[in-house]
GROMACS .gro file of C-alpha atoms in nm:
model
  484
    1MET     CA    1  12.236  16.039   9.610
    2ASN     CA    2  12.001  16.192   9.868
    3VAL     CA    3  11.688  16.016   9.996
    4HIS     CA    4  11.454  16.200   9.761
    5ALA     CA    5  11.666  16.110   9.459
    6LEU     CA    6  11.695  15.747   9.573
    7LEU     CA    7  11.319  15.713   9.614
    8GLN     CA    8  11.265  15.865   9.271
    9ALA     CA    9  11.514  15.619   9.117
   10LEU     CA   10  11.335  15.328   9.286
   11ARG     CA   11  11.001  15.463   9.163
   12GLU     CA   12  11.126  15.478   8.806
   13ILE     CA   13  11.215  15.106   8.820
   14VAL     CA   14  10.897  14.963   8.972
   15GLY     CA   15  10.637  15.232   8.897
   16GLU     CA   16  10.454  15.469   9.129
   17PRO     CA   17  10.206  15.216   9.283
   18TRP     CA   18  10.481  14.973   9.380
   19LEU     CA   19  10.697  15.201   9.592
   20MET     CA   20  10.586  15.273   9.949
   21ALA     CA   21  10.771  15.522  10.168
   22ASP     CA   22  10.513  15.685  10.394
   23ALA     CA   23  10.489  15.567  10.756
   24GLU     CA   24  10.141  15.416  10.727
   25SER     CA   25  10.225  15.208  10.418
   26VAL     CA   26  10.554  15.066  10.546
   27ALA     CA   27  10.423  14.989  10.897
   28PRO     CA   28  10.310  14.632  10.809
   29TYR     CA   29  10.668  14.556  10.700
   30GLU     CA   30  10.834  14.661  11.028
   31CYS     CA   31  10.869  14.299  11.148
   32ASP     CA   32  10.801  13.939  11.057
   33ALA     CA   33  10.640  13.683  11.292
   34LEU     CA   34  10.912  13.750  11.554
   35PHE     CA   35  10.733  14.052  11.697
   36HIS     CA   36  11.007  14.132  11.950
   37LEU     CA   37  11.212  14.294  11.674
   38GLN     CA   38  11.071  14.590  11.483
   39GLN     CA   39  11.238  14.842  11.257
   40ARG     CA   40  11.082  15.084  11.008
   41PRO     CA   41  11.251  15.067  10.664
   42LEU     CA   42  11.323  15.366  10.445
   43ALA     CA   43  11.093  15.224  10.177
   44VAL     CA   44  10.928  14.909  10.045
   45VAL     CA   45  10.947  14.811   9.678
   46LEU     CA   46  10.750  14.539   9.498
   47PRO     CA   47  10.918  14.446   9.169
   48ALA     CA   48  10.718  14.275   8.892
   49ASP     CA   49  10.986  14.057   8.735
   50GLU     CA   50  11.348  13.945   8.741
   51GLN     CA   51  11.462  14.242   8.533
   52GLN     CA   52  11.326  14.485   8.791
   53VAL     CA   53  11.481  14.283   9.075
   54ALA     CA   54  11.822  14.303   8.910
   55ALA     CA   55  11.784  14.675   8.843
   56LEU     CA   56  11.686  14.743   9.204
   57VAL     CA   57  11.980  14.542   9.336
   58ALA     CA   58  12.223  14.722   9.102
   59LEU     CA   59  12.090  15.060   9.223
   60CYS     CA   60  12.117  14.965   9.590
   61ALA     CA   61  12.467  14.826   9.535
   62HIS     CA   62  12.577  15.147   9.363
   63GLU     CA   63  12.435  15.362   9.644
   64ARG     CA   64  12.536  15.115   9.918
   65VAL     CA   65  12.180  15.088  10.048
   66PRO     CA   66  12.095  14.776  10.256
   67LEU     CA   67  11.828  14.556  10.102
   68VAL     CA   68  11.610  14.303  10.288
   69PRO     CA   69  11.407  14.048  10.086
   70ARG     CA   70  11.061  13.952  10.209
   71GLY     CA   71  10.790  13.706  10.118
   72ALA     CA   72  10.484  13.645  10.334
   73GLY     CA   73  10.661  13.756  10.654
   74THR     CA   74  10.595  13.428  10.837
   75SER     CA   75  10.957  13.392  10.952
   76LEU     CA   76  10.987  13.325  11.326
   77SER     CA   77  11.353  13.427  11.357
   78GLY     CA   78  11.355  13.790  11.246
   79GLY     CA   79  11.485  13.693  10.904
   80ALA     CA   80  11.274  13.960  10.735
   81THR     CA   81  11.321  14.235  10.995
   82PRO     CA   82  11.411  14.557  10.807
   83VAL     CA   83  11.735  14.749  10.851
   84ALA     CA   84  11.733  15.117  10.947
   85GLY     CA   85  11.781  15.328  10.637
   86GLY     CA   86  11.739  15.022  10.416
   87ILE     CA   87  11.494  14.898  10.157
   88VAL     CA   88  11.255  14.604  10.189
   89MET     CA   89  11.206  14.418   9.862
   90ALA     CA   90  10.876  14.231   9.879
   91LEU     CA   91  10.870  13.961   9.611
   92ASN     CA   92  10.497  13.882   9.636
   93ARG     CA   93  10.420  13.998   9.281
   94LEU     CA   94  10.649  13.732   9.133
   95LYS     CA   95  10.397  13.446   9.145
   96ARG     CA   96  10.406  13.273   8.808
   97LEU     CA   97  10.376  12.893   8.835
   98SER     CA   98  10.389  12.620   8.572
   99ILE     CA   99  10.374  12.242   8.612
  100ASP     CA  100  10.576  12.009   8.385
  101VAL     CA  101  10.396  11.677   8.433
  102SER     CA  102  10.633  11.471   8.214
  103ALA     CA  103  10.940  11.591   8.406
  104ARG     CA  104  10.758  11.591   8.742
  105GLN     CA  105  10.876  11.943   8.806
  106ALA     CA  106  10.728  12.283   8.885
  107LEU     CA  107  10.872  12.617   8.781
  108ALA     CA  108  10.776  12.867   9.051
  109GLN     CA  109  10.857  13.230   9.114
  110PRO     CA  110  10.932  13.327   9.476
  111GLY     CA  111  10.589  13.478   9.548
  112VAL     CA  112  10.402  13.152   9.485
  113ARG     CA  113  10.250  13.017   9.808
  114ASN     CA  114  10.371  12.674   9.914
  115ILE     CA  115  10.028  12.510   9.920
  116VAL     CA  116   9.943  12.634   9.571
  117VAL     CA  117  10.219  12.420   9.418
  118SER     CA  118  10.063  12.096   9.546
  119GLN     CA  119   9.713  12.217   9.464
  120GLN     CA  120   9.813  12.283   9.104
  121ALA     CA  121  10.003  11.953   9.076
  122ALA     CA  122   9.728  11.741   9.232
  123GLY     CA  123   9.535  11.709   8.907
  124ALA     CA  124   9.832  11.525   8.757
  125GLY     CA  125   9.868  11.296   9.059
  126LEU     CA  126  10.172  11.486   9.192
  127PHE     CA  127  10.260  11.683   9.505
  128PHE     CA  128  10.535  11.905   9.650
  129ALA     CA  129  10.671  11.740   9.965
  130PRO     CA  130  10.794  12.027  10.189
  131ASP     CA  131  10.489  12.141  10.387
  132PRO     CA  132  10.570  12.384  10.669
  133SER     CA  133  10.290  12.462  10.911
  134SER     CA  134  10.262  12.806  10.752
  135GLN     CA  135  10.222  12.659  10.400
  136VAL     CA  136   9.887  12.829  10.342
  137ALA     CA  137  10.065  13.166  10.360
  138SER     CA  138  10.441  13.105  10.326
  139THR     CA  139  10.600  13.153   9.985
  140ILE     CA  140  10.846  12.943   9.789
  141GLY     CA  141  11.109  13.218   9.811
  142GLY     CA  142  11.085  13.217  10.189
  143ASN     CA  143  11.085  12.835  10.199
  144ILE     CA  144  11.413  12.837  10.007
  145ALA     CA  145  11.564  13.112  10.222
  146GLU     CA  146  11.494  12.912  10.541
  147ASN     CA  147  11.523  12.559  10.390
  148ALA     CA  148  11.173  12.490  10.523
  149GLY     CA  149  11.068  12.141  10.628
  150GLY     CA  150  10.730  12.035  10.762
  151VAL     CA  151  10.556  11.729  10.894
  152HIS     CA  152  10.662  11.506  10.602
  153CYS     CA  153  11.035  11.586  10.610
  154VAL     CA  154  11.126  11.258  10.784
  155LYS     CA  155  11.055  11.068  10.460
  156TYR     CA  156  11.072  11.330  10.186
  157GLY     CA  157  11.336  11.569  10.315
  158LEU     CA  158  11.355  11.947  10.340
  159THR     CA  159  11.326  12.208  10.068
  160VAL     CA  160  11.688  12.148   9.962
  161HIS     CA  161  11.608  11.783   9.884
  162ASN     CA  162  11.322  11.889   9.657
  163LEU     CA  163  11.497  12.173   9.476
  164LEU     CA  164  11.645  12.121   9.128
  165GLY     CA  165  11.739  12.467   9.009
  166LEU     CA  166  11.740  12.837   9.096
  167ARG     CA  167  11.772  13.172   8.930
  168VAL     CA  168  11.908  13.428   9.174
  169VAL     CA  169  12.027  13.788   9.159
  170SER     CA  170  12.366  13.838   9.323
  171GLY     CA  171  12.470  14.135   9.535
  172GLU     CA  172  12.600  14.313   9.227
  173GLY     CA  173  12.281  14.271   9.024
  174GLU     CA  174  12.405  13.974   8.821
  175VAL     CA  175  12.154  13.698   8.738
  176LEU     CA  176  12.293  13.352   8.819
  177ALA     CA  177  12.152  13.012   8.721
  178LEU     CA  178  12.223  12.741   8.980
  179GLY     CA  179  12.143  12.381   8.897
  180GLU     CA  180  12.006  12.261   8.566
  181GLY     CA  181  11.693  12.071   8.662
  182SER     CA  182  11.850  11.742   8.769
  183LEU     CA  183  11.992  11.608   9.095
  184ASP     CA  184  12.349  11.557   8.970
  185GLN     CA  185  12.541  11.845   8.815
  186PRO     CA  186  12.914  11.907   8.757
  187GLY     CA  187  13.102  12.162   8.964
  188LEU     CA  188  13.034  12.307   9.304
  189ASP     CA  189  12.693  12.243   9.459
  190LEU     CA  190  12.597  12.609   9.479
  191LEU     CA  191  12.229  12.517   9.473
  192ALA     CA  192  12.251  12.357   9.816
  193LEU     CA  193  12.462  12.650   9.940
  194ALA     CA  194  12.195  12.899   9.836
  195CYS     CA  195  11.911  12.704   9.996
  196GLY     CA  196  11.884  12.806  10.360
  197SER     CA  197  12.111  13.110  10.316
  198GLU     CA  198  11.837  13.343  10.448
  199GLY     CA  199  11.867  13.597  10.166
  200LEU     CA  200  12.237  13.666  10.229
  201LEU     CA  201  12.373  13.516   9.905
  202GLY     CA  202  12.117  13.624   9.649
  203LEU     CA  203  11.753  13.701   9.579
  204VAL     CA  204  11.559  13.410   9.428
  205THR     CA  205  11.361  13.499   9.117
  206GLU     CA  206  11.269  13.148   9.004
  207ALA     CA  207  11.289  12.794   9.142
  208ARG     CA  208  11.263  12.455   8.974
  209LEU     CA  209  11.097  12.218   9.221
  210ARG     CA  210  11.083  11.840   9.228
  211LEU     CA  211  10.731  11.695   9.233
  212LEU     CA  212  10.655  11.346   9.358
  213PRO     CA  213  10.380  11.100   9.264
  214SER     CA  214  10.091  11.106   9.508
  215PRO     CA  215  10.099  10.784   9.714
  216ARG     CA  216   9.843  10.514   9.634
  217ALA     CA  217   9.735  10.484   9.997
  218VAL     CA  218   9.776  10.687  10.317
  219ARG     CA  219   9.706  10.589  10.677
  220VAL     CA  220   9.732  10.791  10.996
  221LEU     CA  221   9.782  10.639  11.341
  222LEU     CA  222   9.738  10.834  11.664
  223GLY     CA  223   9.861  10.676  11.985
  224PHE     CA  224   9.818  10.814  12.339
  225PHE     CA  225  10.084  10.726  12.596
  226PRO     CA  226  10.102  10.743  12.977
  227ARG     CA  227  10.459  10.877  12.969
  228ILE     CA  228  10.625  11.118  12.726
  229GLU     CA  229  10.935  10.897  12.735
  230ALA     CA  230  10.726  10.614  12.586
  231SER     CA  231  10.629  10.827  12.285
  232CYS     CA  232  10.997  10.910  12.226
  233ASP     CA  233  11.094  10.543  12.258
  234ALA     CA  234  10.824  10.458  12.003
  235VAL     CA  235  10.983  10.697  11.751
  236SER     CA  236  11.328  10.538  11.793
  237ARG     CA  237  11.191  10.186  11.766
  238ILE     CA  238  10.986  10.262  11.454
  239ILE     CA  239  11.295  10.394  11.278
  240ALA     CA  240  11.508  10.104  11.408
  241GLU     CA  241  11.253   9.863  11.257
  242GLY     CA  242  11.335  10.004  10.914
  243ILE     CA  243  10.996  10.173  10.883
  244VAL     CA  244  11.009  10.518  10.727
  245PRO     CA  245  10.683  10.701  10.799
  246ALA     CA  246  10.584  11.008  10.602
  247GLY     CA  247  10.544  11.191  10.931
  248LEU     CA  248  10.608  11.142  11.304
  249GLU     CA  249  10.476  11.412  11.538
  250ILE     CA  250  10.471  11.421  11.919
  251MET     CA  251  10.238  11.633  12.134
  252ASP     CA  252  10.288  11.660  12.509
  253GLN     CA  253  10.008  11.684  12.767
  254ALA     CA  254  10.000  12.064  12.767
  255SER     CA  255   9.957  12.062  12.388
  256LEU     CA  256   9.683  11.798  12.404
  257GLN     CA  257   9.493  11.989  12.670
  258ALA     CA  258   9.515  12.315  12.476
  259ALA     CA  259   9.407  12.146  12.150
  260HIS     CA  260   9.115  11.979  12.330
  261ARG     CA  261   8.993  12.313  12.468
  262PHE     CA  262   9.023  12.462  12.120
  263SER     CA  263   8.834  12.176  11.951
  264PRO     CA  264   8.654  11.942  12.196
  265ALA     CA  265   8.495  11.748  11.908
  266LEU     CA  266   8.831  11.581  11.843
  267GLY     CA  267   8.798  11.393  12.172
  268LEU     CA  268   9.168  11.410  12.258
  269ARG     CA  269   9.292  11.227  12.567
  270GLU     CA  270   9.373  11.500  12.816
  271ASP     CA  271   9.489  11.238  13.066
  272ALA     CA  272   9.768  11.120  12.834
  273ALA     CA  273  10.122  11.242  12.898
  274ALA     CA  274  10.187  11.248  12.524
  275ALA     CA  275  10.049  11.149  12.185
  276LEU     CA  276  10.236  11.026  11.878
  277LEU     CA  277  10.095  11.089  11.533
  278CYS     CA  278  10.231  10.859  11.262
  279GLU     CA  279  10.148  10.887  10.891
  280LEU     CA  280  10.224  10.600  10.656
  281ASP     CA  281  10.199  10.619  10.277
  282GLY     CA  282  10.281  10.398   9.979
  283GLU     CA  283  10.147  10.061   9.867
  284PRO     CA  284   9.850   9.924  10.068
  285ASP     CA  285  10.021   9.593  10.152
  286ASP     CA  286  10.331   9.774  10.277
  287ILE     CA  287  10.118  10.005  10.491
  288ASP     CA  288   9.934   9.707  10.644
  289ASP     CA  289  10.265   9.540  10.731
  290ALA     CA  290  10.407   9.857  10.884
  291THR     CA  291  10.087   9.910  11.080
  292ARG     CA  292  10.109   9.566  11.238
  293ARG     CA  293  10.468   9.628  11.347
  294ILE     CA  294  10.393   9.977  11.480
  295CYS     CA  295  10.093   9.851  11.676
  296SER     CA  296  10.318   9.591  11.837
  297ILE     CA  297  10.567   9.862  11.933
  298PHE     CA  298  10.291  10.080  12.076
  299GLN     CA  299  10.146   9.794  12.280
  300SER     CA  300  10.486   9.708  12.426
  301LEU     CA  301  10.508  10.070  12.547
  302ALA     CA  302  10.169  10.055  12.723
  303VAL     CA  303   9.979  10.266  12.470
  304MET     CA  304   9.656  10.390  12.630
  305GLU     CA  305   9.458  10.417  12.307
  306LEU     CA  306   9.532  10.381  11.936
  307ARG     CA  307   9.326  10.542  11.661
  308GLN     CA  308   9.351  10.471  11.288
  309ALA     CA  309   9.227  10.669  10.988
  310ASP     CA  310   9.237  10.573  10.620
  311ASP     CA  311   8.996  10.799  10.433
  312PRO     CA  312   9.082  11.167  10.378
  313ALA     CA  313   8.819  11.307  10.614
  314GLN     CA  314   8.923  11.081  10.901
  315ARG     CA  315   9.291  11.153  10.840
  316ALA     CA  316   9.225  11.527  10.841
  317GLN     CA  317   9.049  11.492  11.176
  318LEU     CA  318   9.348  11.317  11.334
  319TRP     CA  319   9.589  11.569  11.183
  320ALA     CA  320   9.373  11.847  11.325
  321ALA     CA  321   9.492  11.735  11.667
  322ARG     CA  322   9.843  11.845  11.573
  323LYS     CA  323   9.758  12.141  11.353
  324ASN     CA  324   9.528  12.294  11.613
  325VAL     CA  325   9.800  12.311  11.876
  326LEU     CA  326   9.951  12.649  11.786
  327PRO     CA  327   9.615  12.825  11.730
  328ALA     CA  328   9.501  12.679  12.063
  329LEU     CA  329   9.812  12.804  12.241
  330LEU     CA  330   9.779  13.147  12.082
  331ARG     CA  331   9.427  13.168  12.219
  332SER     CA  332   9.527  13.066  12.570
  333ALA     CA  333   9.841  13.277  12.626
  334SER     CA  334   9.919  13.648  12.642
  335ASP     CA  335  10.252  13.603  12.461
  336LEU     CA  336  10.431  13.306  12.306
  337TYR     CA  337  10.789  13.235  12.207
  338VAL     CA  338  10.882  12.933  11.989
  339ALA     CA  339  11.233  12.803  12.062
  340ASP     CA  340  11.308  12.609  11.743
  341CYS     CA  341  11.603  12.367  11.774
  342THR     CA  342  11.700  12.011  11.677
  343VAL     CA  343  11.847  11.712  11.862
  344PRO     CA  344  11.943  11.360  11.755
  345ARG     CA  345  11.643  11.125  11.793
  346ARG     CA  346  11.832  10.923  12.056
  347ALA     CA  347  11.833  11.231  12.281
  348LEU     CA  348  11.464  11.321  12.249
  349SER     CA  349  11.353  11.178  12.582
  350ARG     CA  350  11.643  11.333  12.778
  351VAL     CA  351  11.597  11.677  12.623
  352LEU     CA  352  11.220  11.681  12.674
  353THR     CA  353  11.269  11.591  13.040
  354ARG     CA  354  11.534  11.861  13.071
  355VAL     CA  355  11.303  12.119  12.913
  356LEU     CA  356  11.037  12.046  13.176
  357GLN     CA  357  11.298  12.084  13.453
  358LEU     CA  358  11.415  12.416  13.310
  359SER     CA  359  11.055  12.531  13.273
  360ALA     CA  360  10.999  12.476  13.646
  361GLN     CA  361  11.327  12.650  13.735
  362HIS     CA  362  11.245  12.962  13.533
  363GLY     CA  363  10.876  12.973  13.626
  364ILE     CA  364  10.770  12.977  13.259
  365ALA     CA  365  10.519  12.722  13.129
  366VAL     CA  366  10.614  12.524  12.816
  367ALA     CA  367  10.414  12.318  12.568
  368GLN     CA  368  10.591  12.082  12.328
  369SER     CA  369  10.458  11.962  11.993
  370PHE     CA  370  10.717  11.887  11.729
  371HIS     CA  371  10.858  11.693  11.434
  372ALA     CA  372  10.981  11.387  11.621
  373GLY     CA  373  11.096  11.204  11.308
  374ASP     CA  374  11.397  11.431  11.264
  375GLY     CA  375  11.426  11.560  11.621
  376ASN     CA  376  11.311  11.912  11.533
  377LEU     CA  377  11.177  12.053  11.859
  378HIS     CA  378  10.943  12.350  11.893
  379PRO     CA  379  10.906  12.426  12.265
  380VAL     CA  380  10.641  12.697  12.300
  381LEU     CA  381  10.705  12.927  12.597
  382PHE     CA  382  10.412  13.108  12.762
  383TYR     CA  383  10.467  13.449  12.919
  384ASP     CA  384  10.304  13.786  12.968
  385SER     CA  385  10.511  14.083  12.854
  386ALA     CA  386  10.293  14.309  13.071
  387VAL     CA  387  10.430  14.139  13.384
  388ASP     CA  388  10.760  14.294  13.490
  389GLY     CA  389  11.056  14.064  13.417
  390GLU     CA  390  10.852  13.779  13.267
  391GLU     CA  391  10.966  13.829  12.909
  392GLU     CA  392  11.329  13.832  13.025
  393ARG     CA  393  11.273  13.504  13.213
  394ALA     CA  394  11.120  13.349  12.902
  395LEU     CA  395  11.419  13.450  12.689
  396ARG     CA  396  11.661  13.314  12.950
  397LEU     CA  397  11.467  12.986  12.943
  398ALA     CA  398  11.492  12.978  12.563
  399ASP     CA  399  11.870  13.017  12.593
  400ALA     CA  400  11.888  12.740  12.852
  401ILE     CA  401  11.697  12.509  12.617
  402LEU     CA  402  11.942  12.586  12.334
  403GLN     CA  403  12.231  12.508  12.565
  404ALA     CA  404  12.073  12.174  12.662
  405VAL     CA  405  12.024  12.092  12.294
  406LEU     CA  406  12.387  12.176  12.206
  407ALA     CA  407  12.507  11.961  12.495
  408GLU     CA  408  12.335  11.664  12.327
  409GLY     CA  409  12.498  11.727  11.990
  410GLY     CA  410  12.203  11.920  11.849
  411THR     CA  411  12.180  12.247  11.660
  412VAL     CA  412  12.033  12.587  11.744
  413SER     CA  413  11.777  12.586  11.464
  414GLY     CA  414  11.586  12.320  11.277
  415GLU     CA  415  11.374  12.501  11.019
  416HIS     CA  416  11.305  12.853  11.147
  417GLY     CA  417  11.650  12.983  11.061
  418ILE     CA  418  11.895  13.203  11.250
  419GLY     CA  419  11.785  13.548  11.137
  420SER     CA  420  11.842  13.805  11.409
  421GLU     CA  421  11.707  13.583  11.685
  422LYS     CA  422  11.979  13.321  11.719
  423LEU     CA  423  12.300  13.508  11.638
  424HIS     CA  424  12.426  13.440  11.990
  425GLY     CA  425  12.347  13.069  11.941
  426MET     CA  426  12.572  13.065  11.635
  427CYS     CA  427  12.853  13.195  11.856
  428TRP     CA  428  12.790  12.903  12.092
  429GLN     CA  429  12.777  12.638  11.820
  430PHE     CA  430  13.050  12.741  11.575
  431SER     CA  431  13.415  12.832  11.608
  432ALA     CA  432  13.575  13.157  11.492
  433ASP     CA  433  13.725  12.981  11.188
  434GLU     CA  434  13.386  12.842  11.088
  435LEU     CA  435  13.215  13.178  11.120
  436ASP     CA  436  13.493  13.338  10.915
  437LEU     CA  437  13.437  13.078  10.641
  438PHE     CA  438  13.064  13.156  10.637
  439ALA     CA  439  13.142  13.527  10.603
  440ARG     CA  440  13.388  13.472  10.317
  441LEU     CA  441  13.137  13.256  10.129
  442ARG     CA  442  12.882  13.532  10.164
  443ALA     CA  443  13.127  13.793  10.034
  444ALA     CA  444  13.172  13.591   9.714
  445PHE     CA  445  12.805  13.654   9.628
  446ASP     CA  446  12.750  13.990   9.796
  447PRO     CA  447  13.084  14.171   9.832
  448GLN     CA  448  12.937  14.476  10.005
  449GLY     CA  449  12.722  14.273  10.245
  450LEU     CA  450  12.408  14.469  10.156
  451PHE     CA  451  12.169  14.171  10.144
  452ASN     CA  452  11.991  14.123  10.476
  453PRO     CA  453  12.279  14.264  10.685
  454GLY     CA  454  12.309  14.167  11.050
  455LYS     CA  455  12.135  13.831  11.002
  456ALA     CA  456  12.239  13.465  11.027
  457ILE     CA  457  12.619  13.512  11.050
  458PRO     CA  458  12.747  13.697  11.360
  459THR     CA  459  13.075  13.884  11.341
  460LEU     CA  460  13.347  13.786  11.585
  461HIS     CA  461  13.302  14.129  11.743
  462ARG     CA  462  12.934  14.050  11.802
  463CYS     CA  463  13.030  13.715  11.955
  464ALA     CA  464  13.260  13.897  12.194
  465GLU     CA  465  12.969  14.124  12.287
  466PHE     CA  466  12.752  13.819  12.350
  467GLY     CA  467  13.014  13.699  12.592
  468GLY     CA  468  13.164  13.386  12.443
  469MET     CA  469  13.248  13.162  12.151
  470HIS     CA  470  13.214  12.796  12.073
  471VAL     CA  471  13.344  12.568  12.350
  472ALA     CA  472  13.377  12.194  12.390
  473ARG     CA  473  13.063  12.015  12.509
  474ASP     CA  474  13.228  11.910  12.834
  475ALA     CA  475  13.261  12.281  12.918
  476MET     CA  476  12.884  12.323  12.943
  477PRO     CA  477  12.684  12.500  13.068
  478PHE     CA  478  12.731  12.827  12.885
  479PRO     CA  479  12.699  13.155  13.073
  480GLU     CA  480  12.368  13.335  13.042
  481LEU     CA  481  12.403  13.587  12.760
  482PRO     CA  482  12.197  13.895  12.663
  483ARG     CA  483  11.921  13.864  12.402
  484PHE     CA  484  11.799  14.105  12.139
   0.00000   0.00000   0.00000
């Protein structure tokens, strides 16, 4: 089938208004939030329902045309970057949502925005726990593809822990039902396998989500510390005390200073080396007890100032300190790169110190604000792509940070996914046998490998091009390898 015939076949499935093939219309789909990688697709299609999704997949499978799923395009790892000669399937039109109050569940199509689920459930005293920073824009389909987390993951888990069922279209156009609406099902746990698979195993057309009762009380504590190590120690000691906060977020001095410039009314302590934001929820008496113990921990670590907020407006003001960091950094830098990765909590202090050392060595400034409760780091690297060699230095620094994280038993991605960005990191972290297993699992769902090709799972040939494979930790450091 030639290109003209293929476009006509696609048009017949979705209708004339929902096929875009001219350069101007497809330009917004050339990349996701990882702007380094751009590729113009052959066409963009926007199906209206599961039947059209299945028909489109069957057509692409028959013609062996690569197909890249897309939601809001907020991915930071190139997960939605198109493939040359391929089709982008934007699932934004699939946005039906229903709330089952008695079952405490939501039935959501992939185009439903994350925040809308909690907004719709709030009237029944329920909420959807996963809340990535992009929740105002990001969609449920994308959350499932990346196994999104958010500030409350330390207590409530990631998307996979709040997912009860899926309907997906396989690489051959077959509709599969995974999970049956409860947490314990017979057979293989294919639901967990699909969550976080970055669109390689199937295209989500419907998700059954777990909703939780809204807590009776919520309190936010914000402590400023003279040393970043003290904020990390506070996190470890809070968890060791048996306290499970809803959220634990650390901001370093660079983040505090940027957030203060962005919103001076917050009155953030620019002289602090770090700040720790702790949210507690549950029964009022339990929150009071946890607060007393946390205050004692903070005081033993020479906290400079401690703020407390109980009513929604005050809590929102303290949370603004954290949520304003990225907008503040975007305003103050020419270019930014977010090096998502995760380390065990015990290693937080060592890795943060190492990141600052590497920053000085590479001559690239770094700001760190992150999900401390589960060790999910988000070092933000500042650079100017207009300055010769600066982007390359920033990418080398990002690699060095990944290597430091792996040396501490961490992983190359926490919640942003692998996409195209961290293929070389997969070669560092996993052995040839492990990568082969990933590839064979994928082939069971998509035998031709047409879903999101070139993402998440590197081939052994690609690993050889990158210059190395998984090695023992005592063989660190890794050689510097090419990027993009």
